Short mmCIF file of C-alpha atoms and ligand atoms in Angstrom, two decimals:
data_model
loop_
_atom_site.label_atom_id
_atom_site.label_comp_id
_atom_site.label_asym_id
_atom_site.label_seq_id
_atom_site.Cartn_x
_atom_site.Cartn_y
_atom_site.Cartn_z
CA MET A 66 26.43 0.63 -41.84
CA ALA A 67 26.03 4.36 -41.23
CA ASP A 68 25.94 5.02 -37.35
CA ILE A 69 22.58 6.47 -35.92
CA THR A 70 22.39 9.92 -36.44
CA LEU A 71 19.71 12.25 -35.07
CA ALA A 72 18.21 12.55 -37.71
CA LEU A 73 17.08 9.44 -36.98
CA PHE A 74 16.32 10.16 -33.69
CA GLU A 75 14.32 13.00 -34.61
CA ARG A 76 12.21 11.14 -36.50
CA ALA A 77 11.51 8.45 -34.14
CA ILE A 78 10.33 11.19 -31.48
CA LYS A 79 8.04 12.99 -34.11
CA THR A 80 6.47 8.95 -34.83
CA THR A 81 5.57 8.04 -31.52
CA ALA A 82 4.07 11.10 -30.64
CA THR A 83 1.64 10.67 -33.24
CA THR A 84 1.38 6.73 -31.79
CA VAL A 85 0.40 8.04 -28.64
CA LEU A 86 -1.82 10.69 -29.42
CA ARG A 87 -2.84 8.86 -31.18
CA ASN A 88 -3.69 6.09 -28.67
CA GLU A 89 -4.44 8.50 -26.14
CA HIS A 90 -7.82 6.96 -25.69
CA TYR A 91 -6.89 3.62 -25.97
CA PHE A 92 -4.43 4.24 -23.59
CA SER A 93 -6.72 5.32 -20.40
CA ASP A 94 -9.27 3.02 -21.41
CA LEU A 95 -6.24 -0.04 -21.22
CA ASP A 96 -4.95 1.71 -17.71
CA GLY A 97 -9.29 2.56 -16.62
CA LEU A 98 -9.22 -2.35 -16.84
CA ALA A 99 -7.18 -2.32 -13.61
CA GLY A 100 -5.37 1.37 -12.72
CA ASP A 101 -7.09 4.39 -12.29
CA GLY A 102 -7.49 5.18 -15.79
CA ASP A 103 -5.84 7.88 -16.69
CA PHE A 104 -2.32 6.46 -18.87
CA GLY A 105 -3.26 7.56 -22.22
CA THR A 106 -3.85 11.27 -21.41
CA SER A 107 -1.18 11.47 -19.15
CA LEU A 108 1.38 10.17 -22.09
CA ALA A 109 -0.74 12.63 -24.94
CA THR A 110 -0.19 15.84 -21.83
CA GLY A 111 3.33 15.02 -22.91
CA PHE A 112 3.50 13.78 -26.16
CA ARG A 113 1.27 17.39 -27.44
CA VAL A 114 3.94 19.34 -26.06
CA ILE A 115 6.56 17.31 -27.84
CA ASP A 116 5.25 17.38 -31.32
CA ALA A 117 4.82 20.85 -30.62
CA ASP A 118 8.52 21.98 -30.10
CA LEU A 119 10.01 19.13 -31.76
CA PRO A 120 10.79 21.51 -34.90
CA THR A 121 12.42 24.20 -32.37
CA ILE A 122 14.27 22.17 -29.86
CA ASP A 123 18.17 22.85 -29.51
CA LYS A 124 19.77 19.76 -31.81
CA SER A 125 23.30 19.63 -31.26
CA ALA A 126 23.58 16.71 -30.33
CA ILE A 127 21.45 13.59 -29.90
CA GLY A 128 22.02 14.43 -25.84
CA ALA A 129 20.39 17.80 -25.91
CA MET A 130 17.80 16.89 -27.71
CA LEU A 131 16.68 14.11 -25.61
CA LEU A 132 17.12 15.70 -22.09
CA LYS A 133 15.20 18.54 -23.72
CA ILE A 134 12.82 15.49 -24.48
CA SER A 135 13.56 14.97 -21.06
CA MET A 136 12.07 17.58 -18.89
CA LEU A 137 9.14 18.38 -21.25
CA CYS A 138 8.03 14.41 -20.31
CA SER A 139 9.11 15.41 -16.62
CA LYS A 140 6.94 19.17 -16.96
CA HIS A 141 4.24 18.27 -18.89
CA VAL A 142 3.98 13.67 -18.88
CA GLY A 143 1.03 13.53 -15.81
CA GLY A 144 0.91 11.31 -12.71
CA SER A 145 3.37 8.26 -12.00
CA SER A 146 4.91 7.86 -16.26
CA GLY A 147 5.96 11.85 -16.19
CA PRO A 148 9.33 11.09 -13.92
CA ILE A 149 9.68 7.39 -15.27
CA TRP A 150 9.62 8.64 -18.58
CA GLY A 151 11.91 11.68 -17.72
CA THR A 152 14.06 9.26 -16.22
CA GLY A 153 14.43 7.27 -19.21
CA PHE A 154 15.02 9.99 -21.71
CA MET A 155 17.49 12.32 -19.42
CA LYS A 156 20.17 9.06 -19.60
CA ALA A 157 19.67 7.81 -22.50
CA ALA A 158 20.78 12.05 -23.44
CA MET A 159 23.49 11.76 -20.81
CA VAL A 160 25.26 8.83 -22.62
CA SER A 161 24.58 10.71 -25.83
CA LYS A 162 25.69 13.97 -25.03
CA GLY A 163 28.22 15.77 -27.21
CA LYS A 164 26.91 13.28 -29.74
CA GLU A 165 24.92 14.28 -33.56
CA SER A 166 25.42 10.16 -34.24
CA VAL A 167 25.05 6.99 -32.27
CA THR A 168 26.41 3.66 -32.34
CA LEU A 169 24.56 0.79 -32.17
CA THR A 170 27.13 -0.64 -29.60
CA GLU A 171 26.48 3.24 -27.94
CA LEU A 172 22.66 3.28 -28.50
CA ALA A 173 22.16 -0.61 -26.80
CA GLU A 174 24.45 1.96 -23.97
CA MET A 175 21.38 4.35 -24.16
CA ILE A 176 19.05 2.16 -24.22
CA GLN A 177 20.68 0.13 -21.09
CA SER A 178 21.18 3.28 -19.11
CA ALA A 179 17.84 4.53 -19.21
CA VAL A 180 16.45 0.99 -17.56
CA ASP A 181 18.87 1.30 -15.03
CA GLY A 182 17.71 4.58 -14.51
CA ILE A 183 13.74 3.44 -14.08
CA MET A 184 14.14 0.88 -12.26
CA ALA A 185 15.97 3.00 -9.74
CA ARG A 186 13.76 5.63 -9.62
CA GLY A 187 10.62 3.87 -9.64
CA GLY A 188 11.69 0.58 -7.57
CA ALA A 189 11.06 -1.56 -10.30
CA LYS A 190 12.15 -5.00 -11.77
CA LEU A 191 11.11 -7.71 -13.91
CA GLY A 192 7.66 -8.96 -13.81
CA ASP A 193 6.41 -6.56 -11.98
CA LYS A 194 4.56 -5.50 -15.32
CA THR A 195 5.27 -1.97 -15.68
CA LEU A 196 7.38 -1.39 -19.09
CA LEU A 197 9.75 -2.44 -17.92
CA ASP A 198 9.04 -5.56 -18.61
CA ALA A 199 9.39 -4.29 -21.96
CA LEU A 200 12.26 -2.00 -22.19
CA ILE A 201 14.77 -5.15 -20.00
CA PRO A 202 14.59 -7.35 -22.98
CA ILE A 203 14.60 -4.49 -25.58
CA ALA A 204 17.94 -3.41 -23.93
CA GLU A 205 19.47 -7.55 -23.58
CA THR A 206 18.27 -7.73 -27.39
CA LEU A 207 20.18 -4.82 -28.18
CA ASN A 208 23.20 -4.91 -26.20
CA ALA A 209 23.32 -8.90 -27.85
CA ALA A 210 22.71 -7.04 -31.53
CA ALA A 211 25.81 -5.16 -30.99
CA ALA A 212 28.34 -7.82 -29.49
CA SER A 213 27.29 -9.93 -32.42
CA GLY A 214 28.72 -6.85 -35.12
CA THR A 215 25.76 -6.98 -37.01
CA THR A 216 24.93 -3.89 -39.54
CA ASP A 217 21.48 -5.05 -40.16
CA HIS A 218 19.77 -1.98 -38.40
CA ALA A 219 16.35 -3.08 -39.24
CA ALA A 220 16.45 -6.97 -38.37
CA VAL A 221 17.21 -5.60 -35.42
CA LEU A 222 14.31 -2.72 -34.77
CA LYS A 223 12.26 -6.01 -35.47
CA ASN A 224 13.41 -7.66 -32.78
CA CYS A 225 12.66 -5.48 -30.60
CA ALA A 226 9.17 -5.45 -31.77
CA ASP A 227 9.44 -8.76 -30.97
CA VAL A 228 10.40 -9.03 -28.19
CA ALA A 229 7.99 -5.82 -27.42
CA GLU A 230 5.20 -7.64 -28.30
CA LYS A 231 5.50 -11.43 -26.17
CA ALA A 232 5.85 -8.84 -23.12
CA ILE A 233 1.83 -8.46 -23.70
CA ASP A 234 1.21 -11.78 -23.33
CA GLU A 235 3.46 -12.92 -21.69
CA THR A 236 2.79 -10.38 -18.30
CA ARG A 237 -0.63 -10.24 -18.83
CA THR A 238 -1.90 -12.87 -15.97
CA LEU A 239 0.50 -10.63 -14.20
CA VAL A 240 -0.59 -8.93 -11.27
CA ALA A 241 1.63 -5.83 -10.98
CA HIS A 242 3.18 -5.21 -8.19
CA ARG A 243 4.12 -1.77 -9.14
CA GLY A 244 2.69 1.74 -10.57
CA ARG A 245 -0.60 2.62 -10.19
CA ALA A 246 -2.21 -0.81 -11.63
CA SER A 247 -0.09 -2.21 -7.91
CA GLN A 248 -3.23 -0.18 -5.97
CA VAL A 249 -5.66 -3.19 -6.86
CA GLY A 250 -3.84 -6.03 -6.63
CA GLU A 251 -5.60 -9.06 -8.22
CA ARG A 252 -8.04 -6.54 -10.52
CA SER A 253 -4.88 -6.42 -12.08
CA ALA A 254 -4.81 -10.00 -13.05
CA ASN A 255 -5.21 -11.11 -16.47
CA THR A 256 -5.06 -7.54 -17.70
CA PRO A 257 -2.75 -6.02 -20.41
CA ASP A 258 -0.67 -3.39 -18.61
CA PRO A 259 -0.98 0.60 -20.86
CA GLY A 260 2.83 1.01 -20.60
CA ILE A 261 3.53 -2.78 -22.04
CA VAL A 262 1.26 -2.05 -24.81
CA ALA A 263 2.95 1.50 -25.60
CA ILE A 264 6.39 -0.12 -25.32
CA ALA A 265 5.32 -2.37 -28.03
CA THR A 266 3.04 -0.45 -29.58
CA ILE A 267 5.61 2.58 -30.96
CA LEU A 268 7.74 -0.01 -32.27
CA GLN A 269 5.45 -1.84 -34.47
CA ASP A 270 5.26 1.82 -35.31
CA TRP A 271 8.83 2.73 -36.43
CA CYS A 272 8.54 -1.23 -37.62
CA LYS A 273 6.02 0.57 -40.04
CA GLU A 274 7.90 4.28 -40.25
CA TRP A 275 10.79 2.96 -41.38
CA GLY A 276 9.20 -0.02 -44.04
CA ILE A 277 10.11 -3.17 -42.21
CA ALA A 278 7.36 -5.78 -42.53
CA ARG A 279 6.16 -7.04 -39.02
CA THR A 280 2.10 -8.25 -38.99
CA PRO A 281 0.99 -8.15 -35.11
CA THR A 282 -0.79 -10.66 -33.16
CA VAL A 283 -1.47 -9.78 -29.97
CA ALA A 284 -5.55 -8.17 -29.71
CA GLU A 285 -4.43 -4.96 -27.97
CA LEU A 286 -1.23 -4.27 -30.96
CA LEU A 287 -4.03 -4.90 -33.58
CA GLN A 288 -5.82 -2.50 -31.86
CA ALA A 289 -3.37 0.03 -31.05
CA THR A 290 -2.15 0.19 -34.48
CA ALA A 291 -4.97 0.08 -36.26
MG1 LIG B 154 -2.86 5.09 -13.52
#
């Protein structure tokens, strides 16, 4: 199978912006259950700029495009999410510097590097009830897929969407230790983390965009993809 091209990354970013803008209010509502209720607006403020700038930003290479996305996240995504999402895109950009397409192995390296960067930037780890609880199993899924030598990229994307959706329920009863939700401690127990829901929603929408049949079951994902 062909490598993963810059055009596919651009389409994924465009789809992500649509997802984030559609869920501006819903993601903020979810954040309001345990946090300060700004997550959806923070993310949408950044992705509104990304959506507008995407047609004209530097597309000489995947890394160049993602570096620009990183800068737009850092500048325009509000709250604690700006540096987190900015760091993730920056780390992925460094691995894909100068490349017009990447292999599945290189994509796995990009996501692993983003995860490592976000962990270092935010000081969170697995089980702290942040978006890392979705991103870490996604990175593991990609690493395993790359190691297996599979060429079925659609199946790999579906597997990533599966682990992201699973993370919503697996972390629901945890108390947040990092991010804004940690400031309310026990109040965060039994509420979904909005960052995890956002990652799962983005992956579900990518599946839909590429015609991969996948039916969500978790309530928040059904709501966010409706
Ligand atoms: Mg918040």
